[in-house]
Short mmCIF file of C-alpha atoms in Angstrom, two decimals:
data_model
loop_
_atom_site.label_atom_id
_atom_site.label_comp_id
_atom_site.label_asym_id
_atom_site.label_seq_id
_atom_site.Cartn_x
_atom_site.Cartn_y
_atom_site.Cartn_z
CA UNK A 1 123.00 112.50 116.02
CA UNK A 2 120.07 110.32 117.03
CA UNK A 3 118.55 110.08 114.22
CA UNK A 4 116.60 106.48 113.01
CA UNK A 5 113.94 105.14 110.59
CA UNK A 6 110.85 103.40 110.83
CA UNK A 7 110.58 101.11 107.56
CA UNK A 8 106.30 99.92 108.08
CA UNK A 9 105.18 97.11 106.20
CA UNK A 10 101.94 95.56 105.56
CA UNK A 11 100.16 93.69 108.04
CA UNK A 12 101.12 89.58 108.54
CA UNK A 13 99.44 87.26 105.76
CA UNK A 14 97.84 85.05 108.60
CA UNK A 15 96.03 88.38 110.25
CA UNK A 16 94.98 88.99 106.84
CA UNK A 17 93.33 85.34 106.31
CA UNK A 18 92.07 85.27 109.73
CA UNK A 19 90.37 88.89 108.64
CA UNK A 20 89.27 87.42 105.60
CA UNK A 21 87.52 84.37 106.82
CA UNK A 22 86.51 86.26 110.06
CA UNK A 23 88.55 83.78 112.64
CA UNK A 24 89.53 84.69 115.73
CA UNK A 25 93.00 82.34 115.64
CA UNK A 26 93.86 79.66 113.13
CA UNK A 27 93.79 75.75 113.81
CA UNK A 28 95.66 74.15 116.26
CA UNK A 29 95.66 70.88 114.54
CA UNK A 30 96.11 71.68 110.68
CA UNK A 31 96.74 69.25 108.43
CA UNK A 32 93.33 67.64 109.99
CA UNK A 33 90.99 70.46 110.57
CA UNK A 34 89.81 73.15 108.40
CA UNK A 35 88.23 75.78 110.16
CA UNK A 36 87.68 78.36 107.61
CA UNK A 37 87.43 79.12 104.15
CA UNK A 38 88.31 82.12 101.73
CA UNK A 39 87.74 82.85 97.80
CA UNK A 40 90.61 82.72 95.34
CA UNK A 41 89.11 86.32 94.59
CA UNK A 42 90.44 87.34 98.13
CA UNK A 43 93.64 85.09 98.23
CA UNK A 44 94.20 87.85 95.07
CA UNK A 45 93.52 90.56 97.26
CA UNK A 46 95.99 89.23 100.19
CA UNK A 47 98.43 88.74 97.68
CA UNK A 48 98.41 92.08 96.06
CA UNK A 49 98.48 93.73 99.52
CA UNK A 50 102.25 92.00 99.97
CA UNK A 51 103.48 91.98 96.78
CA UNK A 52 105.82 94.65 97.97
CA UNK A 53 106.82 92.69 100.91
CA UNK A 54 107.77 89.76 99.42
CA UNK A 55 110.76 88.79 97.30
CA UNK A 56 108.96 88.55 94.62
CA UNK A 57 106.62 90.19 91.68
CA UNK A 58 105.12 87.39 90.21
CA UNK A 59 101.47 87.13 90.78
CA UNK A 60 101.22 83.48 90.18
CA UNK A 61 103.99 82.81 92.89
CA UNK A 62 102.70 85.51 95.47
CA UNK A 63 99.16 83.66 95.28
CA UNK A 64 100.94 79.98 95.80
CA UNK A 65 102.60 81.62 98.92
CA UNK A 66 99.08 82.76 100.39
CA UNK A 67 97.56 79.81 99.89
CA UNK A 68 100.38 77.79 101.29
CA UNK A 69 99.88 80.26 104.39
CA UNK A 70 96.38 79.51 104.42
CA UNK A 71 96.84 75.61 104.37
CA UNK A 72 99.05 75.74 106.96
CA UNK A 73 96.71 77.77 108.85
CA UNK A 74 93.90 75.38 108.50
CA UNK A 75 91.78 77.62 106.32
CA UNK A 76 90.36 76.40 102.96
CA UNK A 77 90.90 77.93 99.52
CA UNK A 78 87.63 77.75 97.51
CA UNK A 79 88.07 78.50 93.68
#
């Protein structure tokens, strides 16, 4: 029997921020450069997109972990 599974997840957070604040690739040089920003209102969006990725169901801590992505990223969180 050759049988397997596929289990398909969502997309990466960082392709969704890049999508979100239309970049092409994030900052090389982080913690000094911002090169984009997004809304809280979309950080929401990204968030509920993984929720079912993630190991966990909290919406507070889901959003904490998509803006950490985006800081490290270089991309601002307005809101």
């Amino acid at each position: 029997d050759r049988t397997f599974s596929f289990i398909i997840k969502s997309p990466p957070t960082s392709i969704l921020l890049k999508r979100a604040a239309n970049l092409a690739k994030a900052s090389g040089t982080a913690g000094k450069e911002t090169i984009g920003t997004v809304t809280l209102k979309q950080v929401e969006e990204i968030a509920k997109q993984k929720i079912k990725d993630l190991n966990t169901q909290n919406m507070d801590q889901m959003i904490k972990v998509v803006k950490g992505t985006a800081r490290s990223m270089g991309i601002a969180v307005e809101g």
